[in-house]
GROMACS .gro file of C-alpha atoms in nm:
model
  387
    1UNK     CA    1  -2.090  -2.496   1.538
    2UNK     CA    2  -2.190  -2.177   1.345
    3UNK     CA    3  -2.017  -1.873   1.437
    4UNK     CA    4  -2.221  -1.545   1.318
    5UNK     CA    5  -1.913  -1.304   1.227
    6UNK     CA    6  -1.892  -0.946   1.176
    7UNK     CA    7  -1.966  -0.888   0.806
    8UNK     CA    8  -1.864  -0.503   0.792
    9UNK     CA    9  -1.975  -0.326   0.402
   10UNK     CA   10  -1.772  -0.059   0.329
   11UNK     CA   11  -1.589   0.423  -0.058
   12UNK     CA   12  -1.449   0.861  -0.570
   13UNK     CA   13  -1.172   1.058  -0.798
   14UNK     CA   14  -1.040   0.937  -1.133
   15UNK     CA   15  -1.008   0.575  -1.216
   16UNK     CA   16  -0.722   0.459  -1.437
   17UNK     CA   17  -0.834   0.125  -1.574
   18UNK     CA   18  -0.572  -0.169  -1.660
   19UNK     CA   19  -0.643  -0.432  -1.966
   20UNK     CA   20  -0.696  -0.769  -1.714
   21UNK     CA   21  -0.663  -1.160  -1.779
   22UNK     CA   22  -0.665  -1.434  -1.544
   23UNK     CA   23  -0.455  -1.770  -1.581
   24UNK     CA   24  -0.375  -2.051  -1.341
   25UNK     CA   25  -0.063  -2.108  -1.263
   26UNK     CA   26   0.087  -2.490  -1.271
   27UNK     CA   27   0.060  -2.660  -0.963
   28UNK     CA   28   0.246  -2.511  -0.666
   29UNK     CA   29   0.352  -2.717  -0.366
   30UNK     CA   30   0.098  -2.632  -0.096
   31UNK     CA   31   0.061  -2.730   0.263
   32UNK     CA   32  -0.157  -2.783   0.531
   33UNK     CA   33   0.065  -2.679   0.830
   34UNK     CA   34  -0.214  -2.704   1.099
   35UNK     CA   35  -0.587  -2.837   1.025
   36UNK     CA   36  -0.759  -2.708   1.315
   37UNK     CA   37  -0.989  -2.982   1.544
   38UNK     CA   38  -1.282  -2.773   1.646
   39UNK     CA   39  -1.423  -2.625   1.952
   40UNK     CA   40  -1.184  -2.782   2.172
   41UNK     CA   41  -0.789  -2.660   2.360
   42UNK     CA   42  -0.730  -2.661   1.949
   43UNK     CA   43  -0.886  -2.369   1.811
   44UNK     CA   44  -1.087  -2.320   1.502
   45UNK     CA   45  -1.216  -2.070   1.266
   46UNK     CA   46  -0.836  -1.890   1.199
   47UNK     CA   47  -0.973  -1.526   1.015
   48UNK     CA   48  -0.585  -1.428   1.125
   49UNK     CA   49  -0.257  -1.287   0.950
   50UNK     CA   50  -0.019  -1.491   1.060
   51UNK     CA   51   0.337  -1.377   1.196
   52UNK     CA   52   0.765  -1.518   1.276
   53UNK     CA   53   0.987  -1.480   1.500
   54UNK     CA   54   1.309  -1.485   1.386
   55UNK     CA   55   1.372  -1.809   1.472
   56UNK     CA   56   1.108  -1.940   1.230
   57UNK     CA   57   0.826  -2.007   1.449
   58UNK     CA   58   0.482  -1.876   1.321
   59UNK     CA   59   0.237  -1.715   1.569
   60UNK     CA   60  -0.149  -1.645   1.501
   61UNK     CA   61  -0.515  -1.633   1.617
   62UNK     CA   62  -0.780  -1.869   1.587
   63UNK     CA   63  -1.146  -1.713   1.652
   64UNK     CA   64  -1.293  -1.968   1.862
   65UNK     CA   65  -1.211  -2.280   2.040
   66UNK     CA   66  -0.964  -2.300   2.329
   67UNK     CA   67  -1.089  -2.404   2.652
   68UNK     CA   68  -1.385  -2.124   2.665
   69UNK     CA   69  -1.473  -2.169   2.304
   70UNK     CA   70  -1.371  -1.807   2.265
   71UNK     CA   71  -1.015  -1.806   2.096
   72UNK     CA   72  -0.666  -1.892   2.128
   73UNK     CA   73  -0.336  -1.780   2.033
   74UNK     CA   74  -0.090  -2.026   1.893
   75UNK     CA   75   0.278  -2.110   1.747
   76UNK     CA   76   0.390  -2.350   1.541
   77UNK     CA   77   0.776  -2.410   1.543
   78UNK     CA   78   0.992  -2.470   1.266
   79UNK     CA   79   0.950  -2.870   1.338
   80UNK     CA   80   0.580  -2.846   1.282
   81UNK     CA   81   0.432  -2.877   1.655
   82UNK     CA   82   0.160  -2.718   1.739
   83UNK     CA   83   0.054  -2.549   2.083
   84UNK     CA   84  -0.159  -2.354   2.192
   85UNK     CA   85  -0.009  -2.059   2.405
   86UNK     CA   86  -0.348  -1.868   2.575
   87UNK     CA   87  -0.722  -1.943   2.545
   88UNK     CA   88  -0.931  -1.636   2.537
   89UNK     CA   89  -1.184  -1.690   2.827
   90UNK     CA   90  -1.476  -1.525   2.669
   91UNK     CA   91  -1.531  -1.224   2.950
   92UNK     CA   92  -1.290  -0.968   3.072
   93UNK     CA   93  -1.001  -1.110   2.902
   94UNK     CA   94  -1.178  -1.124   2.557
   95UNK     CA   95  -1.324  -1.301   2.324
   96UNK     CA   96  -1.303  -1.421   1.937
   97UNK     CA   97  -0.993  -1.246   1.828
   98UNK     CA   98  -1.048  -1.147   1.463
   99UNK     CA   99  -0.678  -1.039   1.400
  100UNK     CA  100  -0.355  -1.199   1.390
  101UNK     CA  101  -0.056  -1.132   1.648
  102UNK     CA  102   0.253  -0.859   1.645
  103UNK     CA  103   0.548  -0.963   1.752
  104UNK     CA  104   0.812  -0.754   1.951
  105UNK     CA  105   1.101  -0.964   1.863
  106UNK     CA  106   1.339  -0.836   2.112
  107UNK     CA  107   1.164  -0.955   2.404
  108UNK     CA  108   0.936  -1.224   2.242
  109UNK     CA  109   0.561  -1.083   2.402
  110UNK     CA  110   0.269  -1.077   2.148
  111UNK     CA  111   0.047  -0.790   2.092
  112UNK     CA  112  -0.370  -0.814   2.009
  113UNK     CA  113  -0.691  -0.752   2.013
  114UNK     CA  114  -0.997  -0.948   2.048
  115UNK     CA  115  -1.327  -0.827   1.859
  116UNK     CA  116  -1.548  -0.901   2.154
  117UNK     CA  117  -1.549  -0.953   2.579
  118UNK     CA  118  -1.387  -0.701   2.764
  119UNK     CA  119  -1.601  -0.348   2.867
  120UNK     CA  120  -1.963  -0.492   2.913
  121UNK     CA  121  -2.127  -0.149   2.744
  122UNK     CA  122  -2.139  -0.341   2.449
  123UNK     CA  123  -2.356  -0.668   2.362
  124UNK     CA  124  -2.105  -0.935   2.401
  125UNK     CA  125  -1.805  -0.696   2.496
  126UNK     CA  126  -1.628  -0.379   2.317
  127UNK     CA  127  -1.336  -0.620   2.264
  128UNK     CA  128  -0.966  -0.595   2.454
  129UNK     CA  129  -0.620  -0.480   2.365
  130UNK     CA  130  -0.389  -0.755   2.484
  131UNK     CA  131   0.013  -0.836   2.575
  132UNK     CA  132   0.089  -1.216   2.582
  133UNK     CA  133   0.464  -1.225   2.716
  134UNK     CA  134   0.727  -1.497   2.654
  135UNK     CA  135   0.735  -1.613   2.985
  136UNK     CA  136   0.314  -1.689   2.927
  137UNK     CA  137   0.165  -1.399   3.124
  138UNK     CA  138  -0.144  -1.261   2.972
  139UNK     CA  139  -0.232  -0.894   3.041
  140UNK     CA  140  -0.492  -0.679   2.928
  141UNK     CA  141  -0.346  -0.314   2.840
  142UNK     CA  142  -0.708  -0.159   2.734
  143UNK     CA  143  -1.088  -0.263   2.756
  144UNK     CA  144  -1.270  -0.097   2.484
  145UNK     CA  145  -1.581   0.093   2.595
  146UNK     CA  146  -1.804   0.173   2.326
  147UNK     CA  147  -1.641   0.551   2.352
  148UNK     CA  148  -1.323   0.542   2.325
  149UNK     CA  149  -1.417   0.237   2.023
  150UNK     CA  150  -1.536  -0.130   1.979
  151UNK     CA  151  -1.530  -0.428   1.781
  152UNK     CA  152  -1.124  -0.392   1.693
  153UNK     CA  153  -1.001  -0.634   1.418
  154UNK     CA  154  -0.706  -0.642   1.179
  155UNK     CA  155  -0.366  -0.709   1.284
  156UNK     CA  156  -0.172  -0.404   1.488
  157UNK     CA  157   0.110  -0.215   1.340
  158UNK     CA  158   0.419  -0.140   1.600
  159UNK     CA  159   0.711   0.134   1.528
  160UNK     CA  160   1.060   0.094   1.614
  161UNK     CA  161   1.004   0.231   1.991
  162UNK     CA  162   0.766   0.059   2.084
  163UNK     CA  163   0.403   0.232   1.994
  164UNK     CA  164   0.066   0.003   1.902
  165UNK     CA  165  -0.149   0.151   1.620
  166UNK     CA  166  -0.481   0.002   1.555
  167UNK     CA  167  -0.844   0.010   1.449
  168UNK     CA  168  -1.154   0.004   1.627
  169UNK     CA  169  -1.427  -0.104   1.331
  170UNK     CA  170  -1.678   0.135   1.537
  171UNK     CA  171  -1.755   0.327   1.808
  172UNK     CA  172  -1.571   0.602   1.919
  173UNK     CA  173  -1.632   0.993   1.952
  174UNK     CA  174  -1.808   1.040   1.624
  175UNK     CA  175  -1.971   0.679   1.626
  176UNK     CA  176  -1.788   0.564   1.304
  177UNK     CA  177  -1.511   0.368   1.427
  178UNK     CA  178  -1.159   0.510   1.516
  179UNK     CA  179  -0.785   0.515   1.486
  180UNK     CA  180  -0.568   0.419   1.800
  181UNK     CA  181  -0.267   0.450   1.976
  182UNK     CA  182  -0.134   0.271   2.287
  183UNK     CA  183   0.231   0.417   2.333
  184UNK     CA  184   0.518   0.257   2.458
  185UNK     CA  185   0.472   0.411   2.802
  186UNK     CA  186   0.118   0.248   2.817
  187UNK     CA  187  -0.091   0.556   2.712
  188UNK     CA  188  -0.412   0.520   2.515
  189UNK     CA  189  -0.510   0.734   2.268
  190UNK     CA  190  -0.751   0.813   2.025
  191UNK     CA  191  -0.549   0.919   1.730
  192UNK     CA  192  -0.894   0.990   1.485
  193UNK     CA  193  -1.283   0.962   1.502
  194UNK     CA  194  -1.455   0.861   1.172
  195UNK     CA  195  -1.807   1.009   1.131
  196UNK     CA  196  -1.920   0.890   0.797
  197UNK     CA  197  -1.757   1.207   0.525
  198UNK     CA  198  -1.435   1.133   0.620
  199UNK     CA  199  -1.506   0.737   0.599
  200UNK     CA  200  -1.686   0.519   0.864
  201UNK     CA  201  -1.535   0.162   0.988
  202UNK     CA  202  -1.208   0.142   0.943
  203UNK     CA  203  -1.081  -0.206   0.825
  204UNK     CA  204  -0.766  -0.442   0.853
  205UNK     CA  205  -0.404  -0.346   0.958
  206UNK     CA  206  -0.229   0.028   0.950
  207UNK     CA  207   0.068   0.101   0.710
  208UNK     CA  208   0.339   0.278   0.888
  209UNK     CA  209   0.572   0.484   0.686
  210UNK     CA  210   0.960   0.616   0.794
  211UNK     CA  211   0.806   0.987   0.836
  212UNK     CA  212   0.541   0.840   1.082
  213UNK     CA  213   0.214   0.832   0.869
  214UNK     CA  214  -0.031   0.578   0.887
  215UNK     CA  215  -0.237   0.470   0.578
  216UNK     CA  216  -0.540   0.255   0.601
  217UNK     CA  217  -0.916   0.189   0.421
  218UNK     CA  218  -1.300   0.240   0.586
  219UNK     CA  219  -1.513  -0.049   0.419
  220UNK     CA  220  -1.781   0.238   0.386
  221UNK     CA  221  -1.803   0.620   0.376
  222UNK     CA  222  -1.666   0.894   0.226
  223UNK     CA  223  -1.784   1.068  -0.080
  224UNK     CA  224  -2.019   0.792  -0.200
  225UNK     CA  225  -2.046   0.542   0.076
  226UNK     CA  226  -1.848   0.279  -0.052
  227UNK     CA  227  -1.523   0.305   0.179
  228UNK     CA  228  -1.203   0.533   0.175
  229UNK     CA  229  -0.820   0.489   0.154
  230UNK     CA  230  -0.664   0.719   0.410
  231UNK     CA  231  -0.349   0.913   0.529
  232UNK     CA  232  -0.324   0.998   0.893
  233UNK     CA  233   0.026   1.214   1.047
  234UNK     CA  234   0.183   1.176   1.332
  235UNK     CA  235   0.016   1.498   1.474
  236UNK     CA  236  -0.321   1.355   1.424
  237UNK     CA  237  -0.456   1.526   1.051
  238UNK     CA  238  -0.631   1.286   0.790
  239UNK     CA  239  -0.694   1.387   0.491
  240UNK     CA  240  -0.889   1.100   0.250
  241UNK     CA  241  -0.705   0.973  -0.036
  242UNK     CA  242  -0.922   0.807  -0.225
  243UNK     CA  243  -1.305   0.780  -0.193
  244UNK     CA  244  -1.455   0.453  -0.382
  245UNK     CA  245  -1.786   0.528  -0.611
  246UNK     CA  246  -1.878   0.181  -0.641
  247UNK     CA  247  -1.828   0.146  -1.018
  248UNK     CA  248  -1.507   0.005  -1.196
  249UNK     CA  249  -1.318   0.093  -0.900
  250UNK     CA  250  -1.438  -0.070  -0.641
  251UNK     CA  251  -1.601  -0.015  -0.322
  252UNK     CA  252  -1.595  -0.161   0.050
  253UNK     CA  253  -1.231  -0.183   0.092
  254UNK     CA  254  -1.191  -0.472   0.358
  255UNK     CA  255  -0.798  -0.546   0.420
  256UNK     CA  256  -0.510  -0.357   0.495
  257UNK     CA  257  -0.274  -0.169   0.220
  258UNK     CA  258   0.116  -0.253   0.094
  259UNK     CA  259   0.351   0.027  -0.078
  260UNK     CA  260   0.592  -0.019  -0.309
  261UNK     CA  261   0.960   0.185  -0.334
  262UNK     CA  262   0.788   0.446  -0.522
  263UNK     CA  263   0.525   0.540  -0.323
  264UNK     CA  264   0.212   0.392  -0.455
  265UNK     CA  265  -0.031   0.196  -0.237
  266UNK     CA  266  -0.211  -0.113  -0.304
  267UNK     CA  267  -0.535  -0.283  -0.192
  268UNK     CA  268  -0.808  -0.453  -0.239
  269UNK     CA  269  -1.206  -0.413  -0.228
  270UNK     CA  270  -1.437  -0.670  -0.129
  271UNK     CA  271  -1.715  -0.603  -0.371
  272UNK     CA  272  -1.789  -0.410  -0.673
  273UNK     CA  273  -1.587  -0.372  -0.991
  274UNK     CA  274  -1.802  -0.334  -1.304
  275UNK     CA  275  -2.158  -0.383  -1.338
  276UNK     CA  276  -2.112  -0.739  -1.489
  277UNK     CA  277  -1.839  -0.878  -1.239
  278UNK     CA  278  -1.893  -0.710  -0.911
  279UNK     CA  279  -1.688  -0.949  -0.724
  280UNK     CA  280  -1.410  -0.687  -0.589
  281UNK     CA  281  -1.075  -0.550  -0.708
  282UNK     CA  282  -0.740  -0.498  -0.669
  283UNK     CA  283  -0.615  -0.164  -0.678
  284UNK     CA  284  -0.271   0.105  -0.699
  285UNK     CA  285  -0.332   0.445  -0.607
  286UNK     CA  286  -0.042   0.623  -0.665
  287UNK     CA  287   0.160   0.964  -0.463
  288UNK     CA  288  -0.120   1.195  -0.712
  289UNK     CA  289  -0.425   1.017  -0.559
  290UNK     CA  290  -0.495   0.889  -0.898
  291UNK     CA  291  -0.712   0.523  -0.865
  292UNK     CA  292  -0.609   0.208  -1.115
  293UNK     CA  293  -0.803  -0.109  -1.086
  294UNK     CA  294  -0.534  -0.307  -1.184
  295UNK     CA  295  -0.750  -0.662  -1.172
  296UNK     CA  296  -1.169  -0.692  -1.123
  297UNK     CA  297  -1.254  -1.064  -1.031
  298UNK     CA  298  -1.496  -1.240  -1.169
  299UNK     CA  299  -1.648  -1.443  -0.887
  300UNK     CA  300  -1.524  -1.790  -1.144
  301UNK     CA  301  -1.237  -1.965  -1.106
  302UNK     CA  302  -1.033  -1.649  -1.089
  303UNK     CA  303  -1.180  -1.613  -0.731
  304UNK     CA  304  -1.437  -1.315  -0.586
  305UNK     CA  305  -1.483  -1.124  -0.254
  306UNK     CA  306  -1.091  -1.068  -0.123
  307UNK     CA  307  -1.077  -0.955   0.250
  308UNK     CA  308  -0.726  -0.991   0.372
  309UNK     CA  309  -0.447  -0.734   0.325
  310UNK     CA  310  -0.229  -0.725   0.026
  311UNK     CA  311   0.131  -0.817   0.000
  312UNK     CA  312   0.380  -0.636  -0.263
  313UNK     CA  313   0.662  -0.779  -0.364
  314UNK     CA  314   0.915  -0.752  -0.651
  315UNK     CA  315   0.587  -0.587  -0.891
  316UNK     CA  316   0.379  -0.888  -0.781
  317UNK     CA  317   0.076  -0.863  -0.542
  318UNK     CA  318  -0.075  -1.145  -0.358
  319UNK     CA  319  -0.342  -1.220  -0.167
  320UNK     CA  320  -0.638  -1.448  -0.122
  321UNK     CA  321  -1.034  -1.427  -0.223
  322UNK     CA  322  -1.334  -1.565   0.023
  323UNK     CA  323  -1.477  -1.753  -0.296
  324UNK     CA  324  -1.455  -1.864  -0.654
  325UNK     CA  325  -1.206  -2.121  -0.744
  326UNK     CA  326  -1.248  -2.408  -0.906
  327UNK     CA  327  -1.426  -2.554  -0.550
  328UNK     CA  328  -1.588  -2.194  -0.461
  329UNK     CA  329  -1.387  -2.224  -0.174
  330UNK     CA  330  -1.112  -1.923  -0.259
  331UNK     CA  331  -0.832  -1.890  -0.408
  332UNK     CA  332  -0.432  -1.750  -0.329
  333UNK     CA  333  -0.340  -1.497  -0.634
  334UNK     CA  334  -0.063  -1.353  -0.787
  335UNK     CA  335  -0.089  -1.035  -0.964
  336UNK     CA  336   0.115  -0.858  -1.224
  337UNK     CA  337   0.126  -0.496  -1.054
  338UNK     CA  338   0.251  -0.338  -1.376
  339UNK     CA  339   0.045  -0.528  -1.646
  340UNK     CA  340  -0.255  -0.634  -1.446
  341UNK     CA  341  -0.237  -1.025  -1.521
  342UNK     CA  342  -0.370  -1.254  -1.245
  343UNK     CA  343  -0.231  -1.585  -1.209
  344UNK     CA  344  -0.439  -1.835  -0.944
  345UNK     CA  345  -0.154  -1.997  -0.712
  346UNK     CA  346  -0.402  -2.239  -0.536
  347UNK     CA  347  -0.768  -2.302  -0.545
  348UNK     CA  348  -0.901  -2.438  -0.221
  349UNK     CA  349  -1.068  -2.729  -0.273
  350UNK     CA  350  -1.244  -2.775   0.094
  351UNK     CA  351  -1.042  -3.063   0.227
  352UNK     CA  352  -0.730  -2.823   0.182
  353UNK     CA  353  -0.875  -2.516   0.364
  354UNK     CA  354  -1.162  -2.298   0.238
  355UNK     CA  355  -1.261  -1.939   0.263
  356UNK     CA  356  -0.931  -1.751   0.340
  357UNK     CA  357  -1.056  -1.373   0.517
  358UNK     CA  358  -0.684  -1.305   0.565
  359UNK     CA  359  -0.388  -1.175   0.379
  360UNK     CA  360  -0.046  -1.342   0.356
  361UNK     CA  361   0.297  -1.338   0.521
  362UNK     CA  362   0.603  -1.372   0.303
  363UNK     CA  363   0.868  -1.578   0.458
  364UNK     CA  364   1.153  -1.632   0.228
  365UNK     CA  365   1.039  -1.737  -0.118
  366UNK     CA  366   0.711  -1.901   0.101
  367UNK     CA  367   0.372  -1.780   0.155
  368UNK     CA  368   0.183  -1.875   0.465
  369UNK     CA  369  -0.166  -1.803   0.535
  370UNK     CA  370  -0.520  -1.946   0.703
  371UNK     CA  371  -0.843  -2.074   0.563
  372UNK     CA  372  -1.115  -1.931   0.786
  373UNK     CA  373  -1.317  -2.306   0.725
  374UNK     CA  374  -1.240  -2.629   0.541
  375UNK     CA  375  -0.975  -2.896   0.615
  376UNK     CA  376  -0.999  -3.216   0.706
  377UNK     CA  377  -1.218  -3.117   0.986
  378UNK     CA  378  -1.387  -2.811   0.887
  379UNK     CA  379  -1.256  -2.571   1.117
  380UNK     CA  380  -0.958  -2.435   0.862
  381UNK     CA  381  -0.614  -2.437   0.821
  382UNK     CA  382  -0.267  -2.291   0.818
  383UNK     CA  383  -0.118  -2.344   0.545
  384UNK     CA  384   0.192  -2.248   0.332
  385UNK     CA  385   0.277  -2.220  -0.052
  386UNK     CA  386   0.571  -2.123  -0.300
  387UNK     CA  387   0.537  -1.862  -0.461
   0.00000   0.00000   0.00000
């Protein structure tokens, strides 16, 4: 089965550029946690961040499959076993959920959105804000409706009493996509409408900070079209970071950011780089707004085109690329946030997984992620790795 996915482009100041080299790593125990069986009560097509509980069990999102062919959420407990815990049913309850799962881990209920069903004002739906609870109910809190946004994707971001913060990729008051809230009390609101200066469709997951801001990219917009980091405060004011111009510093930022102790932010674009190797970058913007592409891929075995959020830890990024590799088929990186130096982790190889759109979740010295394709079936993977 094809599956024709939203492929959203997304964009200025001083760039900072960082001496680069590429090397790959020795080989790093990886495995296939889950290889998806296809249109069936399985799932397929994972595009999803993946999340734990704190007992070790990892939740996430495939896009399709389940018993409507429209999506399902699953878990996979510390033993391995798989289940499948709610299959999308394609209309009012949503449909292909493009974003991973938030956990409240005090009472065990899942937050999400789906990028399509739901509010019928848009082709194939606006998309739905869900709650999946431990005990298995499965409630809608908010059908998008073209106004208020649609098309949500990239995993939600929840605060310490309880809020939801998300994106809507378009849509909206000002057409261009929008910042949400849905409070604790069940209140939706629109926290920011994107109309193309200030950036236009917002991408990936929301960074919360301790004083309440939220930082977050636009794949395009902004000063030059190609995309924008921004800051938003808790009473609602953005102001634009960073605007991409599409040269060495990148443009259509596509995943969500990380911040380190000091207060820079890191990211990645999706295309772009230098006029040579425009296969995407990763970047630090630091506290004065100034822009340093610390790494531009070159689309070889390095990998090209990263999507998924990026994870700091300890000075070292990681993430994952849609292509290049030694198969084409992506690669899991390591980068050196002060020197620059990539190091490829894993190179997908098809049979393993292929095409990774999302970041990765640290648990312990592991990384877990999913290949959007590949595996042994061809409908992707979970998947974990050492670091």
């Amino acid at each position: 089965m094809t599956h024709a996915r939203l492929v959203l482009r997304s964009a200025f100041l001083s760039v900072v550029a960082v001496c680069t080299f590429a090397v790959t790593a020795p080989a790093k125990p990886y495995k296939v946690l889950h290889d998806f069986a296809g249109p069936s009560s399985d799932g397929s097509y994972p595009y999803n961040n993946v999340s734990f509980g704190p007992d070790g069990t990892l939740y996430g999102a495939a896009n399709l499959g389940g018993a409507a062919d429209a999506g399902v959420i699953f878990k996979i407990a510390p033993d391995g076993t798989y289940t499948v815990l709610h299959s999308f049913d394609g209309g009012s309850g949503g449909s292909d959920p493009n974003a991973g799962v938030t956990l409240d881990p005090a009472s065990g209920d899942l937050y999400g959105t789906t990028t399509f069903g739901g509010n019928a004002n848009c082709r194939n739906g606006c998309g739905v804000l869900y709650q999946r609870s431990a005990d298995g109910t499965f409630k809608v809190l908010h059908s998008f409706n073209s106004e208020d946004g649609r098309y949500p994707a990239g995993q939600l971001t929840r605060d310490k009493l309880g809020n939801i913060y998300g994106v809507a990729t378009s849509g909206g008051p000002n057409l261009g996509g929008a910042v949400f809230e849905y409070s604790a009390e069940g209140v939706f609101t629109v926290l920011h409408a994107f109309s193309g200066d200030d950036g236009f469709e917002p991408q990936g997951s929301l960074l919360l900070d301790r004083a309440g801001n939220l930082y977050g990219v636009t794949n395009s917009g902004g000063a030059d079209e190609y995309g924008t980091v921004f800051k938003l405060t808790p009473k609602g004011k953005l102001t634009t970071l960073y605007s991409f111009t599409g040269g060495n510093d990148g443009g259509y930022p596509s995943g969500g950011l990380d911040r380190d102790s000091a207060g820079n932010l890191y990211g990645a674009t999706n295309l772009a780089g230098n006029g040579s190797t425009p296969f995407g970058t990763v970047f630090r913007l630091a506290p004065d707004e100034t822009l340093a592409t610390l790494y531009a891929f070159t689309g070889g075995a390095d990998g090209g085109y990263p999507e998924g959020n990026i994870l700091q830890s300890k000075g070292r990024l990681y993430g994952t690329t849609t292509a290049g590799g030694g198969n084409d088929d992506g690669v899991v990186y390591e980068i050196d946030a002060a020197g620059g130096s990539e190091t490829v982790l894993h190179s997908f190889a098809d049979s393993d997984g292929a095409n990774p759109q999302a970041g990765l979740t640290k648990n312990h010295r592991l990384l877990y992620g999913t290949a959007s394709g590949g595996g042994a079936n061809g409908y992707g993977v979970v998947f974990r790795l050492k670091k």
